[in-house]
Tab-separated table of C-alpha atoms in Angstrom:
chain	number	residue	atom	x	y	z
A	65	MET	CA	0.065	-0.231	0.018
A	66	ARG	CA	2.895	2.502	0.978
A	67	LYS	CA	4.687	1.854	-2.514
A	68	SER	CA	1.520	1.971	-4.440
A	69	TRP	CA	0.271	5.336	-3.444
A	70	TRP	CA	1.502	6.683	-6.828
A	71	LYS	CA	-0.620	4.470	-8.956
A	72	LEU	CA	-3.856	5.412	-6.652
A	73	LEU	CA	-2.909	8.800	-7.340
A	74	SER	CA	-2.743	8.240	-11.085
A	75	VAL	CA	-6.054	6.505	-11.212
A	76	VAL	CA	-7.747	9.409	-9.158
A	77	LEU	CA	-6.058	12.030	-11.413
A	78	LEU	CA	-6.821	10.451	-14.414
A	79	ALA	CA	-10.639	10.000	-13.433
A	80	TYR	CA	-10.618	13.637	-12.371
A	81	ALA	CA	-8.969	15.098	-15.742
A	82	VAL	CA	-11.284	12.659	-17.709
A	83	ILE	CA	-14.680	13.734	-15.645
A	84	GLY	CA	-13.482	17.469	-15.354
A	85	GLY	CA	-12.114	17.497	-18.494
A	86	PHE	CA	-15.609	17.038	-20.238
A	87	LEU	CA	-17.456	18.872	-17.853
A	88	LEU	CA	-15.822	21.461	-16.246
A	89	PRO	CA	-16.213	25.006	-17.936
A	90	VAL	CA	-13.556	26.223	-20.889
A	91	PRO	CA	-13.027	29.346	-22.409
A	92	LYS	CA	-15.103	29.773	-25.661
A	93	ILE	CA	-12.677	30.549	-28.425
A	94	PRO	CA	-14.186	30.846	-31.872
A	95	GLN	CA	-11.838	28.507	-33.821
A	96	LEU	CA	-11.802	26.011	-30.963
A	97	GLN	CA	-14.988	25.811	-29.477
A	98	GLU	CA	-15.256	22.708	-27.472
A	99	THR	CA	-12.352	20.859	-29.044
A	100	ILE	CA	-10.253	22.815	-26.929
A	101	ARG	CA	-10.950	20.072	-24.286
A	102	ASN	CA	-8.439	17.948	-26.448
A	103	LEU	CA	-5.799	19.961	-24.776
A	104	TYR	CA	-6.116	17.768	-21.843
A	105	TYR	CA	-5.491	14.497	-23.705
A	106	HIS	CA	-3.338	15.729	-26.707
A	107	VAL	CA	-0.760	17.802	-24.938
A	108	CYS	CA	-0.577	15.338	-21.682
A	109	MET	CA	0.556	12.620	-24.280
A	110	TRP	CA	3.402	14.668	-25.515
A	111	PHE	CA	4.538	15.609	-21.994
A	112	ALA	CA	4.380	12.025	-20.932
A	113	MET	CA	6.456	10.930	-23.939
A	114	MET	CA	9.155	13.599	-23.457
A	115	ILE	CA	9.240	12.219	-19.833
A	116	LEU	CA	9.308	8.769	-20.458
A	117	PHE	CA	12.155	9.253	-23.382
A	118	THR	CA	14.349	11.180	-20.891
A	119	THR	CA	13.973	8.406	-18.383
A	120	SER	CA	15.195	6.047	-21.057
A	121	VAL	CA	18.228	8.084	-21.690
A	122	VAL	CA	18.854	8.548	-18.158
A	123	TYR	CA	18.950	4.803	-17.729
A	124	SER	CA	20.885	4.199	-20.835
A	125	ILE	CA	23.510	6.490	-19.424
A	126	LYS	CA	23.447	4.625	-16.067
A	127	TYR	CA	23.754	1.487	-18.119
A	128	LEU	CA	27.077	2.760	-19.703
A	129	ARG	CA	28.473	3.610	-16.334
A	130	THR	CA	27.563	0.456	-14.639
A	131	LEU	CA	26.929	-2.227	-17.466
A	132	ASN	CA	24.098	-3.754	-15.295
A	133	ALA	CA	21.530	-5.449	-17.808
A	134	GLU	CA	18.731	-4.234	-15.642
A	135	TYR	CA	19.225	-0.664	-16.734
A	136	ASP	CA	19.049	-1.871	-20.122
A	137	ILE	CA	15.671	-3.512	-19.845
A	138	ARG	CA	14.587	-0.569	-18.146
A	139	ALA	CA	15.804	1.985	-20.786
A	140	LYS	CA	13.906	-0.321	-23.600
A	141	GLU	CA	10.752	-0.516	-21.915
A	142	PHE	CA	10.459	3.306	-21.005
A	143	ALA	CA	11.420	3.915	-24.600
A	144	ALA	CA	8.350	1.519	-25.679
A	145	VAL	CA	6.061	3.223	-23.409
A	146	GLY	CA	7.240	6.715	-24.680
A	147	LEU	CA	6.635	5.690	-28.269
A	148	VAL	CA	3.064	4.432	-27.277
A	149	MET	CA	2.234	7.689	-25.947
A	150	GLY	CA	4.000	9.420	-28.873
A	151	LEU	CA	1.595	7.842	-31.365
A	152	LEU	CA	-1.628	8.520	-29.269
A	153	GLY	CA	-0.183	12.054	-29.240
A	154	TYR	CA	-0.541	11.940	-32.976
A	155	ALA	CA	-3.786	10.308	-33.054
A	156	THR	CA	-5.060	12.964	-30.640
A	157	GLY	CA	-3.575	15.868	-32.521
A	158	ALA	CA	-4.911	14.384	-36.032
A	159	ILE	CA	-8.344	14.374	-34.391
A	160	TRP	CA	-8.259	17.870	-33.575
A	161	ALA	CA	-6.600	19.088	-36.557
A	162	ALA	CA	-9.237	17.318	-38.641
A	163	TYR	CA	-11.593	19.778	-36.782
A	164	THR	CA	-9.591	22.869	-36.885
A	165	TRP	CA	-6.860	22.962	-39.400
A	166	ALA	CA	-8.253	20.926	-42.205
A	167	ASP	CA	-10.360	22.283	-45.075
A	168	PRO	CA	-13.778	21.161	-44.611
A	169	ASN	CA	-14.402	21.377	-48.316
A	170	ASN	CA	-11.806	18.838	-49.276
A	171	PRO	CA	-11.551	15.184	-47.919
A	172	ALA	CA	-9.290	14.881	-44.560
A	173	TYR	CA	-6.339	13.171	-46.705
A	174	ALA	CA	-6.198	15.876	-49.301
A	175	SER	CA	-5.130	18.147	-46.206
A	176	PHE	CA	-2.499	15.952	-45.021
A	177	GLY	CA	0.412	17.476	-47.307
A	178	SER	CA	0.011	20.841	-45.940
A	179	ILE	CA	-0.708	19.729	-42.056
A	180	ALA	CA	2.599	17.463	-41.893
A	181	ARG	CA	4.890	20.379	-42.849
A	182	GLU	CA	4.008	21.852	-39.440
A	183	PRO	CA	7.286	22.430	-37.509
A	184	LYS	CA	5.815	20.671	-34.336
A	185	LEU	CA	4.653	17.676	-36.235
A	186	ILE	CA	8.291	17.628	-37.921
A	187	GLY	CA	9.702	17.621	-34.469
A	188	ALA	CA	7.367	14.987	-33.218
A	189	ALA	CA	7.984	12.624	-36.477
A	190	MET	CA	11.765	13.045	-35.440
A	191	ALA	CA	11.356	11.689	-31.790
A	192	ILE	CA	9.236	8.903	-33.028
A	193	LEU	CA	11.400	7.818	-35.869
A	194	VAL	CA	14.480	8.085	-33.639
A	195	TYR	CA	12.686	5.466	-31.228
A	196	PHE	CA	11.514	3.277	-34.102
A	197	ALA	CA	14.981	3.170	-35.325
A	198	TYR	CA	16.267	2.621	-31.858
A	199	PHE	CA	14.115	-0.713	-31.636
A	200	ILE	CA	15.199	-1.592	-35.102
A	201	LEU	CA	18.795	-1.411	-34.009
A	202	ARG	CA	18.055	-3.249	-30.957
A	203	ASP	CA	16.878	-6.278	-33.115
A	204	SER	CA	19.473	-6.119	-35.214
A	205	VAL	CA	22.136	-6.897	-32.661
A	206	THR	CA	22.142	-10.643	-31.688
A	207	ASP	CA	24.596	-10.667	-28.821
A	208	MET	CA	22.986	-9.298	-25.627
A	209	ASP	CA	25.790	-7.186	-24.106
A	210	LYS	CA	26.587	-5.790	-27.299
A	211	ARG	CA	22.958	-4.990	-28.268
A	212	ALA	CA	22.558	-3.092	-24.783
A	213	ARG	CA	25.965	-0.966	-25.273
A	214	VAL	CA	25.127	-0.073	-28.792
A	215	SER	CA	21.553	0.721	-28.267
A	216	ALA	CA	22.414	2.537	-25.086
A	217	VAL	CA	24.893	4.856	-27.044
A	218	TYR	CA	22.539	5.582	-29.750
A	219	ASN	CA	19.601	6.448	-27.566
A	220	ILE	CA	21.940	9.285	-25.906
A	221	PHE	CA	23.357	10.090	-29.247
A	222	ALA	CA	19.928	10.620	-30.952
A	223	TYR	CA	18.294	12.209	-27.611
A	224	ALA	CA	21.121	14.737	-27.632
A	225	MET	CA	20.612	15.724	-31.140
A	226	LEU	CA	16.801	15.813	-30.779
A	227	PHE	CA	16.634	18.338	-28.669
A	228	PRO	CA	18.417	21.287	-30.510
A	229	SER	CA	16.136	20.303	-33.462
A	230	ILE	CA	12.901	20.631	-31.390
A	231	TRP	CA	14.058	24.288	-30.888
A	232	ILE	CA	15.657	24.949	-34.079
A	233	VAL	CA	12.972	23.721	-36.554
A	234	PRO	CA	9.857	25.689	-35.306
A	235	ARG	CA	12.004	29.167	-35.597
A	236	LEU	CA	12.573	27.871	-39.361
A	237	LEU	CA	9.405	27.234	-40.786
A	238	PRO	CA	5.889	28.989	-40.491
A	239	SER	CA	3.165	27.461	-38.083
A	240	LEU	CA	-0.115	27.306	-37.316
A	241	HIS	CA	0.466	25.450	-34.162
A	242	PRO	CA	0.215	27.497	-30.787
A	243	GLY	CA	3.142	28.164	-28.902
A	244	GLN	CA	5.551	29.226	-31.888
A	245	GLU	CA	8.299	30.409	-29.463
A	246	GLY	CA	9.027	27.870	-27.047
A	247	ASN	CA	7.067	25.028	-25.318
A	248	PRO	CA	2.957	25.323	-25.767
A	249	ALA	CA	1.071	25.045	-22.623
A	250	LEU	CA	4.056	25.578	-20.170
A	251	ASN	CA	3.649	29.275	-20.606
A	252	PHE	CA	1.500	30.554	-17.971
A	253	ASN	CA	-0.062	33.355	-19.828
A	254	ASP	CA	-0.980	30.733	-22.657
A	255	ILE	CA	-3.560	28.932	-20.863
A	256	ASP	CA	-6.581	29.683	-19.116
A	257	ALA	CA	-6.655	29.430	-15.108
A	258	ARG	CA	-9.876	27.136	-15.335
A	259	MET	CA	-8.024	25.014	-17.665
A	260	ARG	CA	-4.851	24.821	-15.664
A	261	MET	CA	-6.897	23.131	-12.895
A	262	VAL	CA	-7.592	20.425	-15.124
A	263	PHE	CA	-4.510	20.239	-17.180
A	264	TYR	CA	-1.684	19.774	-14.584
A	265	PRO	CA	-3.410	17.391	-12.826
A	266	ALA	CA	-3.718	15.353	-16.179
A	267	VAL	CA	-0.284	15.725	-17.295
A	268	ILE	CA	0.854	14.260	-13.875
A	269	GLY	CA	-1.911	11.473	-14.222
A	270	TRP	CA	-0.992	10.445	-17.605
A	271	THR	CA	2.817	10.444	-16.878
A	272	LEU	CA	2.304	8.339	-13.905
A	273	LEU	CA	0.155	5.845	-15.826
A	274	GLY	CA	2.752	5.729	-18.604
A	275	VAL	CA	5.565	4.868	-15.475
A	276	TRP	CA	3.167	2.287	-14.052
A	277	ILE	CA	2.774	0.519	-17.607
A	278	ALA	CA	6.435	0.664	-18.060
A	279	THR	CA	7.233	-0.726	-14.609
A	280	LEU	CA	4.748	-3.711	-15.253
A	281	ARG	CA	6.829	-4.442	-18.595
A	282	ILE	CA	10.277	-4.005	-16.870
A	283	ARG	CA	9.095	-6.751	-14.175
A	284	LEU	CA	7.940	-9.110	-16.817
A	285	HIS	CA	10.696	-8.599	-18.919
A	286	ILE	CA	12.905	-9.542	-16.061
A	287	LEU	CA	10.852	-12.208	-15.056
A	288	SER	CA	11.033	-13.955	-18.471
A	289	GLU	CA	14.707	-13.207	-18.721
A	290	LYS	CA	15.119	-15.362	-15.626
A	291	LYS	CA	12.881	-18.008	-16.648
A	292	TRP	CA	14.942	-18.530	-19.961
A	293	SER	CA	18.313	-18.255	-18.046
A	294	ASN	CA	17.220	-21.187	-15.542
A	295	ALA	CA	15.513	-23.410	-18.251
B	171	MET	CA	45.777	11.219	-26.823
B	172	ARG	CA	48.862	11.625	-29.066
B	173	PRO	CA	48.614	13.530	-32.327
B	174	LYS	CA	51.265	11.633	-33.672
B	175	SER	CA	49.009	8.251	-33.478
B	176	VAL	CA	46.102	10.161	-34.937
B	177	ILE	CA	47.898	11.384	-37.903
B	178	SER	CA	49.530	7.719	-38.470
B	179	LEU	CA	46.075	6.251	-38.096
B	180	PHE	CA	44.817	8.872	-40.702
B	181	ARG	CA	47.602	7.836	-42.927
B	182	LYS	CA	46.935	4.397	-42.786
B	183	ASP	CA	43.302	5.031	-44.044
B	184	LEU	CA	44.613	7.256	-46.932
B	185	LEU	CA	47.198	4.641	-47.850
B	186	LEU	CA	44.595	1.765	-47.833
B	187	GLU	CA	42.324	3.981	-49.960
B	188	MET	CA	45.105	4.548	-52.450
B	189	ARG	CA	46.072	0.865	-52.390
B	190	GLN	CA	42.279	-0.467	-53.002
B	191	GLN	CA	41.022	2.010	-55.300
B	192	TYR	CA	37.696	0.137	-56.091
B	193	ALA	CA	35.856	1.788	-52.999
B	194	LEU	CA	36.943	5.001	-53.871
B	195	TYR	CA	36.034	4.603	-57.574
B	196	GLY	CA	32.834	3.087	-56.603
B	197	VAL	CA	31.560	6.131	-54.723
B	198	MET	CA	32.412	8.479	-57.492
B	199	LEU	CA	30.875	6.355	-59.802
B	200	TYR	CA	27.637	6.309	-57.486
B	201	VAL	CA	27.890	10.216	-57.696
B	202	LEU	CA	28.472	10.263	-61.465
B	203	SER	CA	25.519	7.819	-62.329
B	204	THR	CA	23.153	9.393	-59.909
B	205	VAL	CA	23.454	13.062	-61.233
B	206	PHE	CA	23.093	11.402	-64.823
B	207	VAL	CA	20.028	9.702	-63.961
B	208	LEU	CA	18.687	13.092	-62.481
B	209	TYR	CA	19.934	14.696	-65.460
B	210	LEU	CA	17.857	12.267	-67.774
B	211	THR	CA	14.741	12.700	-65.775
B	212	MET	CA	14.686	16.289	-65.827
B	213	ASP	CA	16.188	19.154	-67.664
B	214	GLN	CA	17.376	22.207	-66.176
B	215	PRO	CA	15.510	22.158	-62.909
B	216	VAL	CA	14.589	25.747	-60.958
B	217	ALA	CA	16.583	26.873	-58.386
B	218	GLU	CA	14.465	25.410	-55.519
B	219	THR	CA	14.504	22.036	-57.108
B	220	TRP	CA	18.181	22.301	-57.790
B	221	ASN	CA	18.849	23.005	-54.118
B	222	ALA	CA	16.598	20.344	-52.763
B	223	LEU	CA	18.093	17.849	-55.046
B	224	PHE	CA	21.567	19.020	-54.397
B	225	TRP	CA	21.214	18.272	-50.615
B	226	VAL	CA	19.576	15.190	-50.879
B	227	MET	CA	21.900	13.731	-53.322
B	228	GLN	CA	24.837	14.694	-50.314
B	229	LEU	CA	22.834	12.929	-47.997
B	230	PHE	CA	22.971	9.818	-50.001
B	231	VAL	CA	26.592	10.006	-50.990
B	232	CYS	CA	27.597	10.817	-47.502
B	233	ILE	CA	25.908	7.322	-46.533
B	234	ASN	CA	27.679	5.571	-49.076
B	235	ALA	CA	30.999	7.054	-48.582
B	236	VAL	CA	30.994	7.074	-44.936
B	237	ALA	CA	29.486	3.801	-44.120
B	238	LYS	CA	32.614	1.775	-45.566
B	239	SER	CA	34.844	3.566	-43.226
B	240	PHE	CA	34.130	1.124	-40.297
B	241	LEU	CA	33.050	-1.612	-42.359
B	242	GLN	CA	36.386	-2.141	-43.990
B	243	GLU	CA	38.143	-2.877	-40.711
B	244	SER	CA	37.858	-6.592	-39.764
B	245	ARG	CA	37.477	-8.117	-36.131
B	246	GLY	CA	41.070	-8.807	-36.178
B	247	ARG	CA	42.255	-5.663	-37.604
B	248	MET	CA	40.084	-3.713	-34.781
B	249	LEU	CA	41.533	-5.823	-32.203
B	250	TYR	CA	44.956	-4.721	-33.144
B	251	PHE	CA	43.944	-1.275	-33.099
B	252	TYR	CA	42.615	-1.693	-29.563
B	253	THR	CA	46.185	-2.626	-28.511
B	254	ILE	CA	48.087	0.176	-29.942
B	255	ALA	CA	45.776	3.100	-29.952
B	256	SER	CA	43.145	4.905	-27.584
B	257	PRO	CA	39.771	5.108	-28.934
B	258	SER	CA	39.671	8.632	-29.141
B	259	GLU	CA	42.784	8.655	-31.331
B	260	PHE	CA	41.252	6.004	-33.539
B	261	VAL	CA	37.900	7.844	-33.822
B	262	ILE	CA	39.596	11.206	-34.661
B	263	ALA	CA	41.380	9.727	-37.358
B	264	LYS	CA	38.219	8.548	-38.816
B	265	VAL	CA	36.608	11.465	-38.516
B	266	LEU	CA	39.342	13.539	-40.110
B	267	TYR	CA	39.485	10.879	-43.049
B	268	ASN	CA	35.809	11.221	-43.523
B	269	LEU	CA	35.873	14.839	-43.592
B	270	LEU	CA	38.436	14.780	-46.263
B	271	LEU	CA	36.645	12.006	-48.102
B	272	MET	CA	33.310	13.893	-47.815
B	273	ALA	CA	34.851	17.260	-49.067
B	274	GLY	CA	36.232	15.536	-52.144
B	275	MET	CA	32.742	14.077	-52.832
B	276	ASN	CA	31.291	17.437	-52.185
B	277	GLY	CA	33.487	18.840	-54.987
B	278	LEU	CA	32.763	16.190	-57.380
B	279	THR	CA	28.905	16.320	-56.650
B	280	LEU	CA	29.053	20.187	-57.407
B	281	LEU	CA	30.952	20.021	-60.345
B	282	LEU	CA	28.827	17.531	-61.957
B	283	PHE	CA	25.725	19.280	-61.043
B	284	VAL	CA	26.891	22.442	-62.459
B	285	ALA	CA	27.983	20.616	-65.625
B	286	PHE	CA	24.510	18.655	-65.897
B	287	MET	CA	21.954	20.536	-64.469
B	288	GLY	CA	23.122	24.047	-65.035
B	289	ASN	CA	23.921	26.678	-62.637
B	290	PRO	CA	20.879	28.775	-61.243
B	291	THR	CA	22.961	30.066	-58.200
B	292	ASP	CA	23.841	33.814	-58.224
B	293	SER	CA	26.736	33.282	-56.282
B	294	GLY	CA	28.385	29.971	-56.811
B	295	TRP	CA	31.453	30.280	-54.746
B	296	LEU	CA	29.103	31.196	-51.640
B	297	PHE	CA	26.971	27.954	-52.464
B	298	ALA	CA	30.352	25.912	-52.994
B	299	GLY	CA	31.229	27.388	-49.334
B	300	ILE	CA	28.034	26.418	-47.730
B	301	SER	CA	27.984	22.973	-49.383
B	302	PHE	CA	31.716	22.418	-47.653
B	303	LEU	CA	30.066	23.412	-44.325
B	304	GLY	CA	27.250	20.800	-44.846
B	305	ALA	CA	29.802	18.392	-45.864
B	306	LEU	CA	31.611	18.926	-42.504
B	307	GLY	CA	28.248	18.192	-40.685
B	308	LEU	CA	27.036	15.245	-42.444
B	309	SER	CA	30.558	13.410	-42.306
B	310	LEU	CA	30.739	13.970	-38.572
B	311	ILE	CA	27.157	12.755	-37.721
B	312	PHE	CA	27.497	9.914	-40.029
B	313	THR	CA	30.993	8.889	-38.787
B	314	MET	CA	29.161	8.169	-35.285
B	315	LEU	CA	26.372	6.477	-36.957
B	316	ALA	CA	28.634	4.363	-39.218
B	317	ALA	CA	30.410	3.251	-36.026
B	318	ILE	CA	27.115	2.462	-34.249
B	319	ALA	CA	25.845	0.523	-37.248
B	320	SER	CA	28.906	-1.401	-37.707
B	321	LYS	CA	28.259	-3.458	-34.753
B	322	ALA	CA	24.772	-4.346	-36.101
B	323	MET	CA	23.725	-6.628	-39.176
B	324	GLN	CA	22.700	-5.025	-42.424
B	325	GLN	CA	24.736	-2.006	-41.817
B	326	ALA	CA	24.034	0.104	-44.835
B	327	SER	CA	20.354	0.270	-44.547
B	328	LEU	CA	20.396	0.680	-41.049
B	329	MET	CA	22.647	3.768	-41.232
B	330	ALA	CA	19.907	5.117	-43.208
B	331	ILE	CA	17.482	4.548	-40.728
B	332	LEU	CA	19.447	5.725	-38.001
B	333	GLY	CA	20.484	8.605	-39.531
B	334	PHE	CA	17.780	10.320	-41.249
B	335	PRO	CA	15.842	11.416	-38.033
B	336	VAL	CA	19.074	12.825	-36.564
B	337	ILE	CA	20.065	14.628	-39.738
B	338	MET	CA	17.039	16.112	-40.592
B	339	PRO	CA	17.536	19.602	-38.637
B	340	GLN	CA	20.923	20.092	-39.918
B	341	LEU	CA	19.348	19.524	-43.470
B	342	LEU	CA	16.764	21.916	-42.972
B	343	LEU	CA	19.443	24.728	-41.656
B	344	LEU	CA	21.490	24.075	-44.606
B	345	MET	CA	18.808	24.082	-47.164
B	346	ARG	CA	17.562	27.489	-45.562
B	347	LEU	CA	21.212	28.700	-45.630
B	348	SER	CA	21.831	27.900	-49.115
B	349	LYS	CA	18.974	30.197	-50.239
B	350	LEU	CA	21.602	32.727	-49.781
B	351	ALA	CA	23.343	32.030	-52.807
B	352	PHE	CA	20.244	32.317	-54.614
B	353	SER	CA	19.911	35.978	-53.516
B	354	GLU	CA	16.921	35.475	-51.107
B	355	THR	CA	17.270	38.223	-48.420
B	356	PHE	CA	17.474	37.118	-44.866
B	357	THR	CA	16.764	39.441	-41.935
B	358	ALA	CA	19.919	41.145	-40.504
B	359	GLY	CA	21.845	38.690	-38.649
B	360	ALA	CA	20.092	35.560	-39.356
B	361	ASP	CA	22.342	34.015	-41.876
B	362	VAL	CA	25.319	34.409	-39.643
B	363	GLY	CA	23.259	32.920	-36.770
B	364	ILE	CA	22.644	29.721	-38.778
B	365	VAL	CA	26.241	29.324	-39.661
B	366	TRP	CA	26.999	29.476	-35.673
B	367	LEU	CA	24.167	27.369	-35.080
B	368	LEU	CA	25.503	24.680	-37.458
B	369	LEU	CA	29.046	25.158	-36.025
B	370	ALA	CA	27.495	24.653	-32.461
B	371	LEU	CA	25.978	21.427	-33.575
B	372	ASP	CA	28.920	20.012	-35.240
B	373	ALA	CA	31.226	20.737	-32.108
B	374	SER	CA	28.299	19.038	-29.989
B	375	VAL	CA	28.501	16.054	-32.415
B	376	LEU	CA	32.274	15.727	-31.986
B	377	LEU	CA	31.980	16.092	-28.331
B	378	LEU	CA	29.367	13.078	-28.173
B	379	THR	CA	31.551	11.222	-30.569
B	380	LEU	CA	34.550	11.391	-28.182
B	381	ILE	CA	32.449	10.508	-25.177
B	382	LEU	CA	30.615	7.626	-26.867
B	383	PHE	CA	32.909	6.028	-29.055
B	384	PRO	CA	34.954	4.277	-26.309
B	385	PHE	CA	31.844	2.305	-25.402
B	386	LEU	CA	31.416	1.220	-28.835
B	387	TRP	CA	35.066	0.178	-28.836
B	388	LYS	CA	35.591	-2.657	-26.821
B	389	ASP	CA	33.784	-5.730	-27.680
């Protein structure tokens, strides 16, 4: 019980974020209307993704310092859950864009070409491609120690390259996406006080849920590893 | 780190290239035939297309040229280097060699592009300078990625997968910067800003390579 308080917290916060997210009042903005509630899901996914990827890199660094195989498993599973969060971020973003950005006179796929050029989408695409590549790299090395070492090196290298690009690219291209200069939703003036009441708990809730899933996967992975080494 | 052993490792790569010329000629032929295919598929592209084609071409040439720098080292030879040199010496020699190779290929690509596809730039020398800056960045990043990919199977295709998301911001910056050579006006100081940004990126790649390569090195 003492150890699982954060899991309960996650459930409570998410229940609040979902119920409050649908029922609490939001500011009425002409272009957005009620779609503004998607902020509670869409932006939270990206926050959770970045936090999980960062955790993954921290474990990769720890792995290279200690060469303890458990850290490698942790790095891998955090990256995997981060990737799922990223894909969900894309999905929620696509729904949102379909109602706000896409040209209603054309079929949705006809707008894809112009929407995909969004700098924020490019940044997100890079993050997701990097971690897809990370998993392909992992699968293409057969030796276990070598796999752990090589993938940890790539994880750190790619992550370090990713961050400058997330700052740089938005400043090079025009954008419709909110939060042109810097990180959307982190700025206090950006977001209405009523929405902050739901938004911050939602971020914490989704991140905790991601961590929870990752820890379950890590335990499963370690158990199956033990099973194979004993068999 | 001793500069002397960096130089002798660098000379070894150069000497090997001179002795087994097929690899070098292979990359040169790759450049030639790609430009020729482009030439056949379209005549005299407009400036924007020319620019985009040039940078995409650079990317693929770099992958092909740099990929072999670690592939040609057999396991036994790596073991030998391990006993006589430190990882940073080894990787710096590789970086220098790839820089030289990529600079040469860059010059060749530029020459062939102008010969076959015309010269839409307003200031050819400026474009050449920017392209050498690009060659520097590309060869630095792909040296590290080649080192990573050399530890895995299907190295050549893996390098492309690993590299594309990492190289994208650099490539965007370079394409943007090269518009200078097409007489596009920049807001005051923006062009110098991009150059500094590119150099800072290159420096950070070099630093990361020096920190991370030792972990790839020991097998």
